[in-house]
mmCIF file of C-alpha atoms and ligand atoms in Angstrom:
data_model
loop_
_atom_site.group_PDB
_atom_site.id
_atom_site.type_symbol
_atom_site.label_atom_id
_atom_site.label_comp_id
_atom_site.label_asym_id
_atom_site.label_seq_id
_atom_site.Cartn_x
_atom_site.Cartn_y
_atom_site.Cartn_z
ATOM 1 C CA MET D 27 -33.924 69.389 65.035
ATOM 2 C CA ARG D 28 -36.419 71.864 66.437
ATOM 3 C CA VAL D 29 -35.661 75.552 65.904
ATOM 4 C CA LEU D 30 -37.320 78.466 67.668
ATOM 5 C CA PHE D 31 -37.223 81.767 65.829
ATOM 6 C CA ILE D 32 -38.196 84.886 67.783
ATOM 7 C CA ALA D 33 -39.194 87.927 65.761
ATOM 8 C CA ASP D 34 -37.780 91.441 65.894
ATOM 9 C CA LEU D 35 -37.193 92.605 69.470
ATOM 10 C CA VAL D 36 -38.381 96.178 69.957
ATOM 11 C CA GLY D 37 -37.005 97.851 73.071
ATOM 12 C CA ASP D 38 -35.399 96.596 76.244
ATOM 13 C CA ASP D 39 -38.697 95.258 77.618
ATOM 14 C CA ALA D 40 -38.689 92.791 74.706
ATOM 15 C CA VAL D 41 -35.221 91.611 75.732
ATOM 16 C CA GLY D 42 -36.591 91.181 79.255
ATOM 17 C CA LEU D 43 -39.580 89.200 77.998
ATOM 18 C CA VAL D 44 -37.323 86.830 76.049
ATOM 19 C CA ALA D 45 -35.095 86.382 79.111
ATOM 20 C CA ASP D 46 -38.195 85.629 81.139
ATOM 21 C CA LEU D 47 -39.988 83.242 78.790
ATOM 22 C CA LEU D 48 -37.212 81.473 76.892
ATOM 23 C CA PRO D 49 -36.500 78.649 79.373
ATOM 24 C CA ARG D 50 -40.213 77.709 79.463
ATOM 25 C CA LEU D 51 -40.646 78.089 75.702
ATOM 26 C CA LYS D 52 -37.665 75.842 75.036
ATOM 27 C CA ASN D 53 -39.004 73.232 77.375
ATOM 28 C CA LEU D 54 -42.547 73.393 76.076
ATOM 29 C CA HIS D 55 -41.590 73.196 72.389
ATOM 30 C CA LYS D 56 -38.559 70.898 72.841
ATOM 31 C CA ILE D 57 -36.230 73.413 71.213
ATOM 32 C CA ASP D 58 -32.695 72.507 70.145
ATOM 33 C CA PHE D 59 -31.655 75.852 68.680
ATOM 34 C CA THR D 60 -32.905 79.428 69.194
ATOM 35 C CA ILE D 61 -32.537 82.340 66.791
ATOM 36 C CA VAL D 62 -33.650 85.884 67.657
ATOM 37 C CA ASN D 63 -33.830 88.929 65.410
ATOM 38 C CA GLY D 64 -32.582 91.751 67.624
ATOM 39 C CA GLU D 65 -32.327 94.670 65.242
ATOM 40 C CA ASN D 66 -34.704 97.005 67.115
ATOM 41 C CA ALA D 67 -33.762 96.088 70.681
ATOM 42 C CA ASP D 68 -31.965 99.337 71.509
ATOM 43 C CA LYS D 69 -34.855 101.854 71.700
ATOM 44 C CA GLY D 70 -36.022 100.691 68.289
ATOM 45 C CA LYS D 71 -32.692 100.878 66.486
ATOM 46 C CA GLY D 72 -29.883 98.367 66.701
ATOM 47 C CA ILE D 73 -28.824 96.341 69.706
ATOM 48 C CA THR D 74 -26.301 97.008 72.499
ATOM 49 C CA GLY D 75 -23.466 94.860 73.853
ATOM 50 C CA PRO D 76 -25.161 94.356 77.251
ATOM 51 C CA GLN D 77 -28.401 93.266 75.526
ATOM 52 C CA ILE D 78 -26.490 90.777 73.371
ATOM 53 C CA ARG D 79 -24.697 89.362 76.427
ATOM 54 C CA ARG D 80 -27.995 89.014 78.289
ATOM 55 C CA LEU D 81 -29.634 87.148 75.389
ATOM 56 C CA LYS D 82 -26.625 84.877 75.071
ATOM 57 C CA GLU D 83 -26.743 84.090 78.785
ATOM 58 C CA VAL D 84 -30.411 83.107 78.709
ATOM 59 C CA GLY D 85 -29.795 80.626 75.894
ATOM 60 C CA VAL D 86 -30.205 82.443 72.561
ATOM 61 C CA ASP D 87 -27.902 80.606 70.129
ATOM 62 C CA CYS D 88 -27.808 83.158 67.299
ATOM 63 C CA LEU D 89 -28.921 86.752 66.719
ATOM 64 C CA THR D 90 -29.939 88.114 63.331
ATOM 65 C CA SER D 91 -30.528 91.723 62.351
ATOM 66 C CA GLY D 92 -31.355 94.070 59.480
ATOM 67 C CA ASN D 93 -31.106 97.655 58.300
ATOM 68 C CA HIS D 94 -30.858 99.236 61.768
ATOM 69 C CA ILE D 95 -27.676 97.377 62.628
ATOM 70 C CA TRP D 96 -25.910 100.056 60.570
ATOM 71 C CA ASP D 97 -27.330 103.050 62.440
ATOM 72 C CA PRO D 98 -24.737 105.547 63.742
ATOM 73 C CA ARG D 99 -22.624 104.116 66.576
ATOM 74 C CA LYS D 100 -24.549 100.804 66.476
ATOM 75 C CA ARG D 101 -22.444 98.707 64.141
ATOM 76 C CA GLU D 102 -19.531 98.279 66.583
ATOM 77 C CA VAL D 103 -21.272 95.251 68.110
ATOM 78 C CA LEU D 104 -20.755 93.431 64.817
ATOM 79 C CA MET D 105 -17.018 93.517 65.440
ATOM 80 C CA GLU D 106 -17.341 92.155 68.958
ATOM 81 C CA PHE D 107 -20.060 89.549 68.318
ATOM 82 C CA GLY D 108 -19.602 88.749 64.607
ATOM 83 C CA GLY D 109 -20.464 85.112 63.958
ATOM 84 C CA TYR D 110 -22.976 85.148 66.822
ATOM 85 C CA LEU D 111 -24.729 88.364 65.736
ATOM 86 C CA LEU D 112 -25.355 88.288 61.986
ATOM 87 C CA ARG D 113 -26.161 91.169 59.661
ATOM 88 C CA PRO D 114 -27.704 90.881 56.196
ATOM 89 C CA LEU D 115 -25.204 89.121 53.931
ATOM 90 C CA ASN D 116 -26.002 91.101 50.792
ATOM 91 C CA TYR D 117 -24.599 94.493 51.844
ATOM 92 C CA PRO D 118 -21.732 95.642 49.626
ATOM 93 C CA GLU D 119 -18.291 94.251 50.298
ATOM 94 C CA GLY D 120 -16.205 96.194 52.769
ATOM 95 C CA ASN D 121 -18.840 96.320 55.522
ATOM 96 C CA VAL D 122 -18.048 94.732 58.867
ATOM 97 C CA GLY D 123 -19.748 91.627 60.208
ATOM 98 C CA LEU D 124 -20.914 88.295 58.850
ATOM 99 C CA GLY D 125 -24.130 87.387 57.042
ATOM 100 C CA ALA D 126 -24.036 83.642 57.671
ATOM 101 C CA SER D 127 -22.687 81.289 60.280
ATOM 102 C CA VAL D 128 -22.578 77.544 60.919
ATOM 103 C CA PHE D 129 -23.285 76.545 64.508
ATOM 104 C CA LYS D 130 -22.226 73.243 66.002
ATOM 105 C CA LEU D 131 -24.400 71.901 68.796
ATOM 106 C CA ALA D 132 -22.885 70.049 71.755
ATOM 107 C CA ASP D 133 -23.974 66.726 70.226
ATOM 108 C CA GLY D 134 -22.206 67.486 66.941
ATOM 109 C CA ARG D 135 -25.254 68.463 64.828
ATOM 110 C CA LYS D 136 -24.706 71.508 62.639
ATOM 111 C CA ILE D 137 -27.149 74.222 61.604
ATOM 112 C CA ALA D 138 -26.448 77.230 59.407
ATOM 113 C CA VAL D 139 -28.175 80.594 59.774
ATOM 114 C CA LEU D 140 -28.277 83.011 56.855
ATOM 115 C CA ASN D 141 -29.445 86.627 57.184
ATOM 116 C CA LEU D 142 -30.516 88.466 54.010
ATOM 117 C CA GLN D 143 -32.215 91.778 53.287
ATOM 118 C CA GLY D 144 -34.729 92.709 50.594
ATOM 119 C CA ARG D 145 -34.412 95.578 48.147
ATOM 120 C CA SER D 146 -38.035 96.520 47.429
ATOM 121 C CA PHE D 147 -38.817 99.797 49.265
ATOM 122 C CA MET D 148 -35.437 99.446 51.015
ATOM 123 C CA TYR D 149 -31.787 100.188 50.206
ATOM 124 C CA SER D 150 -30.553 99.099 46.791
ATOM 125 C CA ILE D 151 -27.981 96.652 48.117
ATOM 126 C CA GLU D 152 -26.706 93.513 46.357
ATOM 127 C CA CYS D 153 -29.236 91.031 44.997
ATOM 128 C CA PRO D 154 -30.489 88.826 47.854
ATOM 129 C CA PHE D 155 -31.464 86.038 45.428
ATOM 130 C CA ARG D 156 -28.007 85.700 43.896
ATOM 131 C CA ALA D 157 -26.260 86.228 47.235
ATOM 132 C CA ALA D 158 -28.414 83.465 48.735
ATOM 133 C CA GLU D 159 -27.721 81.016 45.896
ATOM 134 C CA LYS D 160 -23.986 81.458 46.242
ATOM 135 C CA GLU D 161 -23.961 81.230 50.042
ATOM 136 C CA VAL D 162 -26.378 78.280 50.230
ATOM 137 C CA ARG D 163 -24.143 76.274 47.894
ATOM 138 C CA LYS D 164 -21.261 76.868 50.317
ATOM 139 C CA LEU D 165 -23.306 76.154 53.445
ATOM 140 C CA ARG D 166 -24.716 72.898 52.051
ATOM 141 C CA SER D 167 -21.208 71.441 51.967
ATOM 142 C CA GLU D 168 -21.293 71.702 55.783
ATOM 143 C CA THR D 169 -24.943 71.051 56.633
ATOM 144 C CA PHE D 170 -28.342 70.633 54.964
ATOM 145 C CA MET D 171 -30.013 72.401 57.879
ATOM 146 C CA ILE D 172 -30.094 76.030 56.788
ATOM 147 C CA PHE D 173 -32.340 78.663 58.357
ATOM 148 C CA VAL D 174 -32.889 81.951 56.491
ATOM 149 C CA ASP D 175 -34.059 85.227 58.089
ATOM 150 C CA PHE D 176 -35.147 87.427 55.177
ATOM 151 C CA HIS D 177 -35.419 90.999 56.444
ATOM 152 C CA ALA D 178 -37.624 92.644 53.841
ATOM 153 C CA GLU D 179 -40.539 95.009 53.364
ATOM 154 C CA ALA D 180 -42.405 93.569 50.392
ATOM 155 C CA THR D 181 -44.542 90.448 50.667
ATOM 156 C CA ALA D 182 -43.916 89.598 47.015
ATOM 157 C CA GLU D 183 -40.146 89.736 47.393
ATOM 158 C CA LYS D 184 -40.362 87.472 50.451
ATOM 159 C CA GLN D 185 -42.589 84.952 48.684
ATOM 160 C CA ALA D 186 -40.326 84.985 45.653
ATOM 161 C CA LEU D 187 -37.248 84.195 47.758
ATOM 162 C CA GLY D 188 -39.149 81.429 49.527
ATOM 163 C CA TRP D 189 -39.919 79.782 46.169
ATOM 164 C CA HIS D 190 -36.416 80.444 44.871
ATOM 165 C CA LEU D 191 -34.848 78.626 47.832
ATOM 166 C CA ASP D 192 -37.486 75.891 48.105
ATOM 167 C CA GLY D 193 -35.728 72.554 48.549
ATOM 168 C CA LYS D 194 -32.358 74.218 49.108
ATOM 169 C CA VAL D 195 -32.860 75.500 52.663
ATOM 170 C CA SER D 196 -34.883 74.342 55.664
ATOM 171 C CA ALA D 197 -36.758 77.597 56.282
ATOM 172 C CA VAL D 198 -37.277 81.083 54.892
ATOM 173 C CA ILE D 199 -38.803 83.286 57.575
ATOM 174 C CA GLY D 200 -39.506 86.947 56.902
ATOM 175 C CA THR D 201 -38.860 89.799 59.326
ATOM 176 C CA HIS D 202 -38.919 93.640 59.349
ATOM 177 C CA THR D 203 -42.629 94.571 59.010
ATOM 178 C CA HIS D 204 -43.332 93.785 62.698
ATOM 179 C CA VAL D 205 -46.745 92.376 61.772
ATOM 180 C CA GLN D 206 -47.094 88.599 61.933
ATOM 181 C CA THR D 207 -48.635 86.978 58.881
ATOM 182 C CA ALA D 208 -50.731 83.797 58.976
ATOM 183 C CA ASP D 209 -49.353 82.101 55.848
ATOM 184 C CA GLU D 210 -46.983 79.562 57.387
ATOM 185 C CA ARG D 211 -46.621 76.480 55.220
ATOM 186 C CA ILE D 212 -44.152 73.969 53.908
ATOM 187 C CA LEU D 213 -43.429 74.586 50.227
ATOM 188 C CA PRO D 214 -43.503 71.576 47.829
ATOM 189 C CA ARG D 215 -39.784 70.826 47.976
ATOM 190 C CA GLY D 216 -39.598 71.000 51.762
ATOM 191 C CA THR D 217 -38.810 74.583 52.784
ATOM 192 C CA ALA D 218 -40.802 76.019 55.692
ATOM 193 C CA TYR D 219 -42.057 79.477 54.803
ATOM 194 C CA LEU D 220 -43.621 82.429 56.680
ATOM 195 C CA THR D 221 -43.865 85.918 55.176
ATOM 196 C CA ASP D 222 -43.307 87.672 58.506
ATOM 197 C CA ALA D 223 -42.767 86.319 61.988
ATOM 198 C CA GLY D 224 -43.972 89.613 63.541
ATOM 199 C CA MET D 225 -42.527 91.512 66.481
ATOM 200 C CA THR D 226 -41.569 90.899 70.072
ATOM 201 C CA GLY D 227 -42.525 94.176 71.646
ATOM 202 C CA PRO D 228 -45.436 96.466 72.525
ATOM 203 C CA VAL D 229 -48.391 95.808 70.226
ATOM 204 C CA ASP D 230 -50.360 98.885 71.431
ATOM 205 C CA SER D 231 -48.174 100.878 69.075
ATOM 206 C CA VAL D 232 -47.357 101.574 65.453
ATOM 207 C CA ILE D 233 -44.904 98.764 64.666
ATOM 208 C CA GLY D 234 -43.516 99.109 68.188
ATOM 209 C CA MET D 235 -43.375 102.898 68.376
ATOM 210 C CA ASP D 236 -45.476 105.286 70.445
ATOM 211 C CA THR D 237 -48.767 105.769 68.594
ATOM 212 C CA GLN D 238 -49.112 109.565 68.975
ATOM 213 C CA ARG D 239 -45.608 110.195 67.660
ATOM 214 C CA ALA D 240 -46.264 107.929 64.708
ATOM 215 C CA ILE D 241 -49.548 109.696 63.960
ATOM 216 C CA ASP D 242 -47.817 113.111 64.221
ATOM 217 C CA ARG D 243 -45.121 111.953 61.846
ATOM 218 C CA PHE D 244 -47.696 111.031 59.226
ATOM 219 C CA ILE D 245 -49.767 114.188 59.659
ATOM 220 C CA LEU D 246 -46.942 116.707 59.958
ATOM 221 C CA GLN D 247 -44.662 115.133 57.335
ATOM 222 C CA SER D 248 -41.682 116.498 59.226
ATOM 223 C CA HIS D 249 -39.266 114.638 61.433
ATOM 224 C CA VAL D 250 -40.828 113.632 64.730
ATOM 225 C CA TYR D 251 -38.659 111.469 66.955
ATOM 226 C CA TYR D 252 -40.023 108.017 67.564
ATOM 227 C CA SER D 253 -40.027 106.496 71.003
ATOM 228 C CA VAL D 254 -40.712 102.872 71.885
ATOM 229 C CA ALA D 255 -44.249 102.201 73.134
ATOM 230 C CA LYS D 256 -44.721 100.539 76.497
ATOM 231 C CA HIS D 257 -47.940 98.595 76.633
ATOM 232 C CA ASN D 258 -49.178 95.134 75.786
ATOM 233 C CA ILE D 259 -45.866 93.404 75.093
ATOM 234 C CA ARG D 260 -46.119 90.162 73.139
ATOM 235 C CA LEU D 261 -43.628 87.609 71.935
ATOM 236 C CA ASN D 262 -43.923 86.616 68.279
ATOM 237 C CA GLY D 263 -42.098 83.928 66.382
ATOM 238 C CA ALA D 264 -42.257 80.479 64.886
ATOM 239 C CA VAL D 265 -41.102 76.938 65.523
ATOM 240 C CA VAL D 266 -39.695 74.840 62.688
ATOM 241 C CA GLU D 267 -38.924 71.146 62.895
ATOM 242 C CA ILE D 268 -36.230 70.002 60.461
ATOM 243 C CA ASP D 269 -35.413 66.498 59.260
ATOM 244 C CA GLU D 270 -31.734 66.181 60.105
ATOM 245 C CA SER D 271 -30.751 63.863 57.279
ATOM 246 C CA THR D 272 -32.352 65.844 54.444
ATOM 247 C CA GLY D 273 -32.584 69.380 55.862
ATOM 248 C CA LYS D 274 -36.252 69.521 54.826
ATOM 249 C CA ALA D 275 -38.872 70.999 57.141
ATOM 250 C CA LYS D 276 -41.359 68.650 58.746
ATOM 251 C CA GLU D 277 -43.460 71.210 60.572
ATOM 252 C CA ILE D 278 -43.896 74.949 61.050
ATOM 253 C CA TYR D 279 -46.179 76.815 63.421
ATOM 254 C CA ARG D 280 -46.378 80.358 64.741
ATOM 255 C CA ILE D 281 -46.034 81.660 68.275
ATOM 256 C CA ASN D 282 -47.840 84.785 69.454
ATOM 257 C CA LEU D 283 -48.245 85.183 73.204
ATOM 258 C CA ASN D 284 -47.812 87.397 76.212
ATOM 259 C CA LYS D 285 -46.421 86.566 79.626
ATOM 260 C CA SER D 286 -49.679 85.291 81.072
ATOM 261 C CA GLU D 287 -50.546 83.091 78.103
ATOM 262 C CA ILE D 288 -47.622 80.707 78.509
ATOM 263 C CA GLN D 289 -48.175 77.611 80.664
HETATM 264 FE FE1 FE2 R 11 -35.807 96.356 59.815
#
């Protein structure tokens, strides 16, 4: 089973780039299942219904998210697309949406996707380590192929979860920082790991946002509205190949390209 993970979409142009490149990417990398983190697709915060429908139409099998899915007036999509659009599992009980889902491919193969969020330099939600343990035990009764999107700020927390889940899930891929790291590897017990898959969006920016506004925000220390940058849009992500009988990863590599760099 070959899984394509596409990192955090920033802005509508990123949705357009995925729509444009996905058929070729799938073909080129022989992809069976595609996961996209869409939490910044709507002008940097959340994702809209029309964007979700567009991504679904072009062949995205599952969307993951993170902290911005809860922004004002953004969470409604979780009610409409819950199960297809995941939100971090470890938010307190009572919140809408689902944090994990099992997907059945046309040929009967099953893959689970689990979305978690870190707590270091972020909200003090439930423990992602304990939430993962509990959920993974449940998911493994349905399939050994389990893909984890860990939406977290701190490298150490991401590495720690990777080691904690080594051998229990197929992949732990980090998101949220919007900067792709070069530490992809397969851990000793068979879990593919990458600290951060990066961002699909404008790289002439500060994590996707207009540079001058970001600079002003740091200098002025008062609230300056962000706006999504426009130039040099790249698609970031990773491909993971999973052994279907054991759920262990056989290969992981990163993707980082723009429109003209794809064959
Ligand atoms: Fe985030």
